[in-house]
Tab-separated table of C-alpha atoms in Angstrom:
chain	number	residue	atom	x	y	z
D	1	SER	CA	73.379	6.204	21.901
D	2	ILE	CA	74.630	2.952	20.377
D	3	LYS	CA	78.170	3.461	21.698
D	4	MET	CA	76.952	4.092	25.247
D	5	ASP	CA	74.648	1.063	25.114
D	6	LEU	CA	77.592	-1.045	23.966
D	7	LEU	CA	79.728	0.339	26.798
D	8	HIS	CA	76.983	-0.424	29.305
D	9	SER	CA	76.358	-3.944	27.971
D	10	ASN	CA	80.078	-4.734	28.198
D	11	GLY	CA	79.991	-3.409	31.745
D	12	ILE	CA	77.105	-5.737	32.571
D	13	LEU	CA	79.190	-8.685	31.363
D	14	ILE	CA	82.020	-7.623	33.677
D	15	ILE	CA	79.603	-7.313	36.619
D	16	GLN	CA	78.199	-10.768	35.908
D	17	HIS	CA	81.720	-12.178	35.763
D	18	LEU	CA	82.649	-10.579	39.095
D	19	GLN	CA	79.464	-11.701	40.838
D	20	ARG	CA	79.913	-15.243	39.544
D	21	ASP	CA	83.648	-15.791	39.978
D	22	TYR	CA	84.400	-13.584	42.985
D	23	ARG	CA	81.587	-14.762	45.236
D	24	ALA	CA	84.120	-15.998	47.811
D	25	TYR	CA	85.435	-12.421	48.175
D	26	GLN	CA	82.017	-10.855	48.715
D	27	ASP	CA	82.666	-9.797	52.321
D	28	PHE	CA	86.016	-8.251	51.400
D	29	LEU	CA	84.539	-6.380	48.444
D	30	ASN	CA	81.663	-5.066	50.554
D	31	PHE	CA	84.240	-3.931	53.123
D	32	MET	CA	86.264	-2.118	50.447
D	33	SER	CA	83.105	-0.363	49.309
D	34	HIS	CA	82.735	0.951	52.861
D	35	VAL	CA	86.430	1.952	52.846
D	36	GLY	CA	85.726	4.139	49.824
D	37	ASP	CA	82.691	5.777	51.451
D	38	PRO	CA	83.351	9.569	51.454
D	39	ARG	CA	81.829	9.798	54.947
D	40	ASN	CA	84.876	7.960	56.343
D	41	ILE	CA	86.958	10.995	55.443
D	42	PHE	CA	85.256	13.036	58.156
D	43	SER	CA	84.969	10.307	60.802
D	44	ILE	CA	88.287	8.434	60.433
D	45	TYR	CA	90.937	9.930	58.122
D	46	PHE	CA	90.498	13.570	59.105
D	47	PRO	CA	90.686	13.070	62.930
D	48	LEU	CA	93.907	11.100	62.502
D	49	TRP	CA	95.647	13.478	60.151
D	50	PHE	CA	94.535	16.770	61.651
D	51	GLN	CA	96.154	15.997	64.996
D	52	LEU	CA	99.327	14.772	63.275
D	53	ASN	CA	99.538	17.622	60.790
D	54	GLN	CA	96.964	20.416	60.750
D	55	VAL	CA	97.957	21.500	57.229
D	56	VAL	CA	97.241	18.040	55.822
D	57	GLY	CA	94.022	17.686	57.828
D	58	THR	CA	92.715	21.026	56.600
D	59	LYS	CA	93.613	20.196	53.001
D	60	MET	CA	91.857	16.845	53.346
D	61	ILE	CA	88.513	18.450	54.203
D	62	TRP	CA	88.786	20.987	51.400
D	63	VAL	CA	89.703	18.296	48.863
D	64	ALA	CA	86.876	16.033	50.043
D	65	VAL	CA	84.243	18.778	49.956
D	66	ILE	CA	85.246	20.385	46.654
D	67	GLY	CA	85.820	16.967	45.088
D	68	ASP	CA	82.370	15.755	46.107
D	69	TRP	CA	80.819	19.020	44.877
D	70	PHE	CA	82.423	18.532	41.458
D	71	ASN	CA	81.232	14.932	41.569
D	72	LEU	CA	77.657	16.151	42.063
D	73	ILE	CA	77.892	18.619	39.163
D	74	PHE	CA	79.429	15.976	36.887
D	75	LYS	CA	76.695	13.505	37.845
D	76	TRP	CA	74.052	16.065	36.889
D	77	ILE	CA	75.779	16.832	33.579
D	78	LEU	CA	76.605	13.281	32.499
D	79	PHE	CA	73.263	11.630	33.412
D	80	GLY	CA	75.020	8.331	34.140
D	81	HIS	CA	72.841	5.270	34.714
D	82	ARG	CA	73.552	2.675	37.388
D	83	PRO	CA	73.737	-0.994	36.349
D	84	TYR	CA	71.022	-2.279	38.664
D	85	TRP	CA	68.340	-0.134	37.025
D	86	TRP	CA	69.784	0.247	33.503
D	87	VAL	CA	69.706	-3.501	32.915
D	88	GLN	CA	65.960	-3.475	33.699
D	89	GLU	CA	65.052	-0.652	31.323
D	90	THR	CA	67.326	-1.024	28.313
D	91	MET	CA	65.866	-2.328	25.059
D	92	ILE	CA	69.064	-3.894	23.703
D	93	TYR	CA	68.349	-7.343	25.132
D	94	PRO	CA	65.965	-9.351	22.911
D	95	ASN	CA	62.727	-10.860	24.213
D	96	LYS	CA	63.156	-9.068	27.534
D	97	SER	CA	65.911	-11.523	28.490
D	98	SER	CA	67.843	-9.014	30.545
D	99	PRO	CA	70.751	-10.377	32.608
D	100	CYS	CA	70.123	-10.971	36.300
D	101	LEU	CA	72.303	-8.862	38.589
D	102	GLU	CA	72.430	-9.536	42.295
D	103	GLN	CA	71.784	-6.562	44.572
D	104	PHE	CA	73.112	-5.897	48.059
D	105	PRO	CA	72.064	-3.573	50.913
D	106	ILE	CA	74.583	-0.970	49.674
D	107	THR	CA	73.658	-1.284	45.983
D	108	CYS	CA	70.628	0.998	45.802
D	109	GLU	CA	72.174	4.464	45.690
D	110	THR	CA	69.753	7.032	44.325
D	111	GLY	CA	71.982	9.562	42.568
D	112	PRO	CA	73.275	9.311	38.981
D	113	GLY	CA	76.176	6.920	38.502
D	114	SER	CA	78.907	8.821	36.670
D	115	PRO	CA	81.487	9.474	37.967
D	116	SER	CA	81.650	7.223	41.015
D	117	GLY	CA	81.611	9.272	44.213
D	118	HIS	CA	83.240	6.488	46.233
D	119	ALA	CA	86.092	6.108	43.741
D	120	MET	CA	86.543	9.871	43.450
D	121	GLY	CA	86.463	10.462	47.199
D	122	SER	CA	88.809	7.572	47.902
D	123	SER	CA	91.378	8.603	45.292
D	124	CYS	CA	91.449	12.277	46.283
D	125	VAL	CA	91.855	11.670	50.024
D	126	TRP	CA	94.407	8.865	49.642
D	127	TYR	CA	96.332	11.040	47.181
D	128	VAL	CA	96.535	13.723	49.858
D	129	MET	CA	97.681	11.203	52.481
D	130	VAL	CA	100.350	9.628	50.256
D	131	THR	CA	101.795	12.943	49.098
D	132	ALA	CA	101.800	14.190	52.700
D	133	ALA	CA	103.687	11.110	53.912
D	134	LEU	CA	106.215	11.419	51.070
D	135	SER	CA	106.830	15.090	51.854
D	136	TYR	CA	108.594	13.966	55.034
D	137	THR	CA	110.965	11.600	53.243
D	138	VAL	CA	111.811	13.857	50.299
D	139	ARG	CA	113.939	16.034	52.637
D	140	TRP	CA	116.387	13.203	53.287
D	141	LYS	CA	119.708	14.127	51.648
D	142	ASP	CA	122.245	11.323	52.087
D	143	ARG	CA	122.434	8.422	49.616
D	144	SER	CA	121.011	5.709	51.871
D	145	ALA	CA	118.105	7.974	52.841
D	146	ALA	CA	117.440	8.761	49.173
D	147	THR	CA	117.247	5.037	48.436
D	148	LEU	CA	114.858	4.596	51.342
D	149	HIS	CA	112.749	7.456	49.977
D	150	ARG	CA	112.475	5.761	46.581
D	151	LEU	CA	111.470	2.482	48.219
D	152	THR	CA	108.940	4.284	50.422
D	153	ARG	CA	107.590	6.127	47.409
D	154	SER	CA	107.122	2.893	45.452
D	155	PHE	CA	105.512	1.184	48.454
D	156	LEU	CA	103.044	3.986	49.226
D	157	TRP	CA	101.954	4.464	45.617
D	158	SER	CA	101.522	0.706	45.305
D	159	ILE	CA	99.268	0.780	48.370
D	160	PHE	CA	97.400	3.729	46.829
D	161	TRP	CA	96.644	1.861	43.607
D	162	ILE	CA	95.790	-1.404	45.369
D	163	ILE	CA	93.187	0.465	47.449
D	164	GLN	CA	91.769	2.335	44.450
D	165	ILE	CA	91.513	-0.811	42.331
D	166	SER	CA	89.887	-2.680	45.231
D	167	VAL	CA	87.345	0.107	45.779
D	168	CYS	CA	86.581	0.215	42.038
D	169	ILE	CA	86.092	-3.551	41.801
D	170	SER	CA	83.856	-3.497	44.871
D	171	ARG	CA	81.610	-0.788	43.399
D	172	VAL	CA	81.299	-2.715	40.140
D	173	PHE	CA	80.732	-6.013	41.976
D	174	ILE	CA	77.679	-4.716	43.859
D	175	ALA	CA	76.187	-3.394	40.568
D	176	THR	CA	76.239	0.220	41.693
D	177	HIS	CA	78.609	1.408	38.951
D	178	PHE	CA	79.812	0.504	35.487
D	179	PRO	CA	83.606	0.085	35.079
D	180	HIS	CA	84.054	3.315	33.119
D	181	GLN	CA	82.327	5.268	35.915
D	182	VAL	CA	84.766	4.156	38.606
D	183	ILE	CA	87.773	4.774	36.365
D	184	LEU	CA	86.525	8.287	35.661
D	185	GLY	CA	85.993	8.817	39.401
D	186	VAL	CA	89.553	7.793	40.310
D	187	PHE	CA	91.238	10.154	37.853
D	188	ALA	CA	88.853	13.024	38.619
D	189	GLY	CA	89.701	12.645	42.316
D	190	ILE	CA	93.431	12.724	41.599
D	191	LEU	CA	93.025	15.928	39.556
D	192	VAL	CA	91.134	17.655	42.385
D	193	ALA	CA	93.709	16.579	44.970
D	194	GLU	CA	96.597	17.707	42.764
D	195	ALA	CA	94.946	21.109	42.280
D	196	PHE	CA	94.919	21.626	46.056
D	197	GLU	CA	98.628	20.834	46.238
D	198	HIS	CA	99.039	24.299	44.704
D	199	THR	CA	96.381	26.136	46.721
D	200	PRO	CA	98.058	27.273	49.981
D	201	ALA	CA	95.439	29.973	50.629
D	202	ILE	CA	93.097	27.460	52.272
D	203	GLN	CA	95.461	27.244	55.257
D	204	THR	CA	94.902	30.884	56.186
D	205	ALA	CA	91.241	31.190	55.194
D	206	SER	CA	89.090	33.244	57.554
D	207	LEU	CA	85.638	32.246	58.765
D	208	ARG	CA	84.202	34.743	56.290
D	209	MET	CA	86.025	32.940	53.474
D	210	TYR	CA	84.566	29.602	54.613
D	211	ILE	CA	81.063	31.083	54.677
D	212	LYS	CA	81.492	32.676	51.240
D	213	THR	CA	82.729	29.383	49.812
D	214	ASN	CA	79.787	27.528	51.341
D	215	LEU	CA	77.311	30.027	49.929
D	216	PHE	CA	78.886	29.871	46.468
D	217	LEU	CA	78.834	26.065	46.371
D	218	PHE	CA	75.238	25.914	47.583
D	219	ILE	CA	73.871	28.715	45.377
D	220	PHE	CA	75.639	27.393	42.269
D	221	ALA	CA	74.357	23.837	42.785
D	222	LEU	CA	70.829	24.953	43.650
D	223	GLY	CA	70.776	27.471	40.803
D	224	PHE	CA	72.007	24.841	38.356
D	225	TYR	CA	69.235	22.519	39.510
D	226	LEU	CA	66.509	25.165	39.302
D	227	VAL	CA	67.564	26.506	35.881
D	228	LEU	CA	67.438	23.046	34.350
D	229	LYS	CA	64.149	22.335	36.074
D	230	VAL	CA	62.678	25.449	34.411
D	231	VAL	CA	63.566	23.973	31.006
D	232	ASP	CA	61.925	20.694	32.071
D	233	ILE	CA	65.095	18.754	32.898
D	234	ASP	CA	64.731	17.010	36.242
D	235	LEU	CA	68.132	16.423	37.820
D	236	LEU	CA	66.547	14.104	40.365
D	237	TRP	CA	65.464	11.710	37.595
D	238	SER	CA	67.522	8.901	39.132
D	239	VAL	CA	65.619	8.768	42.442
D	240	PRO	CA	62.386	7.205	41.061
D	241	LYS	CA	64.461	4.732	39.027
D	242	ALA	CA	66.276	3.639	42.188
D	243	LYS	CA	62.999	3.236	44.075
D	244	LYS	CA	61.447	1.296	41.206
D	245	TRP	CA	64.231	-1.219	40.612
D	246	CYS	CA	65.803	-1.679	44.030
D	247	ALA	CA	65.229	-5.275	45.165
D	248	ASN	CA	64.408	-4.194	48.715
D	249	PRO	CA	62.681	-0.859	49.521
D	250	ASP	CA	64.471	-0.795	52.884
D	251	TRP	CA	67.773	-0.414	51.041
D	252	ILE	CA	66.740	2.988	49.678
D	253	ASN	CA	68.346	5.652	51.850
D	254	ILE	CA	67.701	9.393	51.641
D	255	ASP	CA	71.323	9.856	52.678
D	256	THR	CA	72.413	8.835	49.152
D	257	THR	CA	70.363	11.498	47.338
D	258	PRO	CA	72.327	14.282	45.564
D	259	PHE	CA	71.256	17.082	47.911
D	260	ALA	CA	72.000	14.983	51.012
D	261	GLY	CA	75.641	14.720	49.978
D	262	LEU	CA	75.795	18.439	49.192
D	263	VAL	CA	74.377	19.424	52.587
D	264	ARG	CA	76.681	16.983	54.393
D	265	ASN	CA	79.783	18.426	52.729
D	266	LEU	CA	78.789	22.045	53.252
D	267	GLY	CA	78.226	21.302	56.932
D	268	ALA	CA	81.689	19.739	57.240
D	269	LEU	CA	83.387	22.705	55.580
D	270	PHE	CA	81.498	25.190	57.769
D	271	GLY	CA	82.387	23.197	60.899
D	272	LEU	CA	86.069	23.228	59.932
D	273	GLY	CA	86.042	26.981	59.378
D	274	LEU	CA	84.223	27.582	62.649
D	275	GLY	CA	86.670	25.367	64.544
D	276	ILE	CA	89.896	26.740	63.055
D	277	ASN	CA	88.828	30.328	63.684
D	278	SER	CA	87.659	29.689	67.257
D	279	GLU	CA	89.378	30.715	70.485
D	280	MET	CA	89.340	27.099	71.651
D	281	PHE	CA	91.491	26.080	68.679
D	282	ILE	CA	93.945	28.931	69.219
D	283	THR	CA	94.213	28.190	72.931
D	284	SER	CA	94.737	24.445	72.572
D	285	CYS	CA	96.218	23.628	69.165
D	286	LYS	CA	98.398	26.740	69.050
D	287	GLY	CA	99.461	26.560	72.697
D	288	LYS	CA	102.499	24.956	74.332
D	289	ASN	CA	100.796	21.559	74.690
D	290	SER	CA	100.239	21.257	70.939
D	291	CYS	CA	103.813	20.067	70.358
D	292	LYS	CA	103.576	17.269	72.905
D	293	ILE	CA	103.085	13.757	71.567
D	294	SER	CA	100.858	12.911	74.526
D	295	PHE	CA	98.544	15.800	73.622
D	296	ARG	CA	98.199	14.621	70.022
D	297	VAL	CA	97.676	10.977	70.952
D	298	LEU	CA	94.983	11.909	73.463
D	299	CYS	CA	93.294	14.161	70.895
D	300	ILE	CA	93.311	11.396	68.268
D	301	ALA	CA	91.878	8.819	70.666
D	302	ALA	CA	89.253	11.161	72.078
D	303	SER	CA	88.263	12.446	68.618
D	304	LEU	CA	87.823	8.988	67.130
D	305	ALA	CA	85.851	7.803	70.161
D	306	THR	CA	83.616	10.874	70.174
D	307	LEU	CA	82.915	10.723	66.451
D	308	GLN	CA	81.825	7.106	66.738
D	309	LEU	CA	79.111	8.305	69.102
D	310	TYR	CA	77.737	10.464	66.294
D	311	ASN	CA	76.876	7.229	64.458
D	312	PHE	CA	74.254	6.566	67.132
D	313	VAL	CA	72.561	9.878	66.379
D	314	LYS	CA	69.828	8.959	63.911
D	315	ILE	CA	68.377	11.831	61.942
D	316	PRO	CA	64.618	11.541	61.247
D	317	THR	CA	63.876	11.049	57.558
D	318	HIS	CA	60.105	11.564	57.458
D	319	THR	CA	60.512	15.274	56.596
D	320	GLU	CA	63.073	15.913	53.847
D	321	TYR	CA	63.866	19.541	54.680
D	322	LEU	CA	64.258	18.747	58.395
D	323	PHE	CA	66.612	15.918	57.434
D	324	TYR	CA	68.795	18.313	55.424
D	325	ILE	CA	68.958	20.879	58.251
D	326	LEU	CA	69.843	18.311	60.907
D	327	SER	CA	72.314	16.621	58.547
D	328	PHE	CA	74.076	19.970	58.064
D	329	CYS	CA	74.278	20.485	61.831
D	330	LYS	CA	75.571	16.974	62.480
D	331	SER	CA	78.184	17.280	59.728
D	332	ALA	CA	79.330	20.661	61.062
D	333	ALA	CA	79.645	19.260	64.581
D	334	MET	CA	82.123	16.556	63.523
D	335	PRO	CA	85.080	18.728	62.374
D	336	LEU	CA	84.240	21.266	65.084
D	337	THR	CA	84.648	18.472	67.630
D	338	VAL	CA	87.989	17.372	66.163
D	339	VAL	CA	89.423	20.861	65.671
D	340	ALA	CA	88.220	22.743	68.745
D	341	LEU	CA	86.151	20.905	71.343
D	342	VAL	CA	88.301	17.810	71.931
D	343	PRO	CA	91.702	19.602	71.834
D	344	TYR	CA	90.402	22.256	74.220
D	345	CYS	CA	89.148	19.623	76.680
D	346	VAL	CA	92.435	17.705	76.463
D	347	HIS	CA	94.390	20.942	76.903
D	348	SER	CA	92.332	21.884	79.970
D	349	LEU	CA	92.797	18.405	81.442
D	350	MET	CA	96.567	18.478	80.938
D	351	ARG	CA	96.825	21.970	82.412
D	352	THR	CA	94.819	20.923	85.472
D	353	THR	CA	97.013	17.831	85.902
D	354	GLU	CA	100.198	19.930	85.642
D	355	LYS	CA	98.934	22.358	88.294
D	356	LYS	CA	98.202	19.496	90.677
D	357	LEU	CA	101.689	18.056	90.163
D	358	ASN	CA	103.252	21.430	90.802
């Protein structure tokens, strides 16, 4: 439509302005794009928060998974173009004088562009972290503490918006998203996170509930894809566009395809459910050592160190279905490690040390 073309062309002007005038901040903007990567939720934010507060950690995974699932459905409904390929195919520029946009190794994502998954994932998880931190200060009753709470509240929400704006600018700078796509992503993420502020049932969910949720999310997404494919609407239309217009074929990564994100999130949710409902979790995280600061610090350090090792596990990409299966298993192993395996090992180590001292 004319209005959408006008919106996109204005977005291209903003991207050109950023790439021209903010060249000196390229490394910082690329870093902020990595900060907004939804995969950091499972490898960095979740291990930290789960050991500090299991309620917040559990909520974080649910918000991340459901938020990213909604992001996938919205992407399929909205059919949003990405700047780096739209500018090559649009007919609004006369004499084929399309603007030149610089691409980067993290530019060539293959899924549709609206809403931004990075902006949505970043806003929903940081919303959970900020509201969790403020829940500790809201209980302060005396006047000086109330003043400190207001200052803390202003500070944390300022940090929240600085991070979200930085992530949004970074995604626009690398020509992966138009400005309206990142704005939509931020507010959609906040809505998802706020919805889970009023969903306490996730804290007592059984393994059966986790499996049912996984099956529903997978069947709905797959069914939605297949139904539209029957009526000749290909929801993977963006993949060939990405391959055609990406400046470097090596920058195309199967990990950015719509189904790769779905499988990764379903694996994480299943791993969380398996861990929370395991005997290892009950023995370690519900035992007497769970209240000790030393236990939590050791669990955080060991979890973060162990999860970094998962980065060295490279999943073969030559067979798509094998990639999805192994990606699911790897994603499930990460929360299972944080929730059950590491705490149980730390608990066993502390118990052995206490016996030797006695």
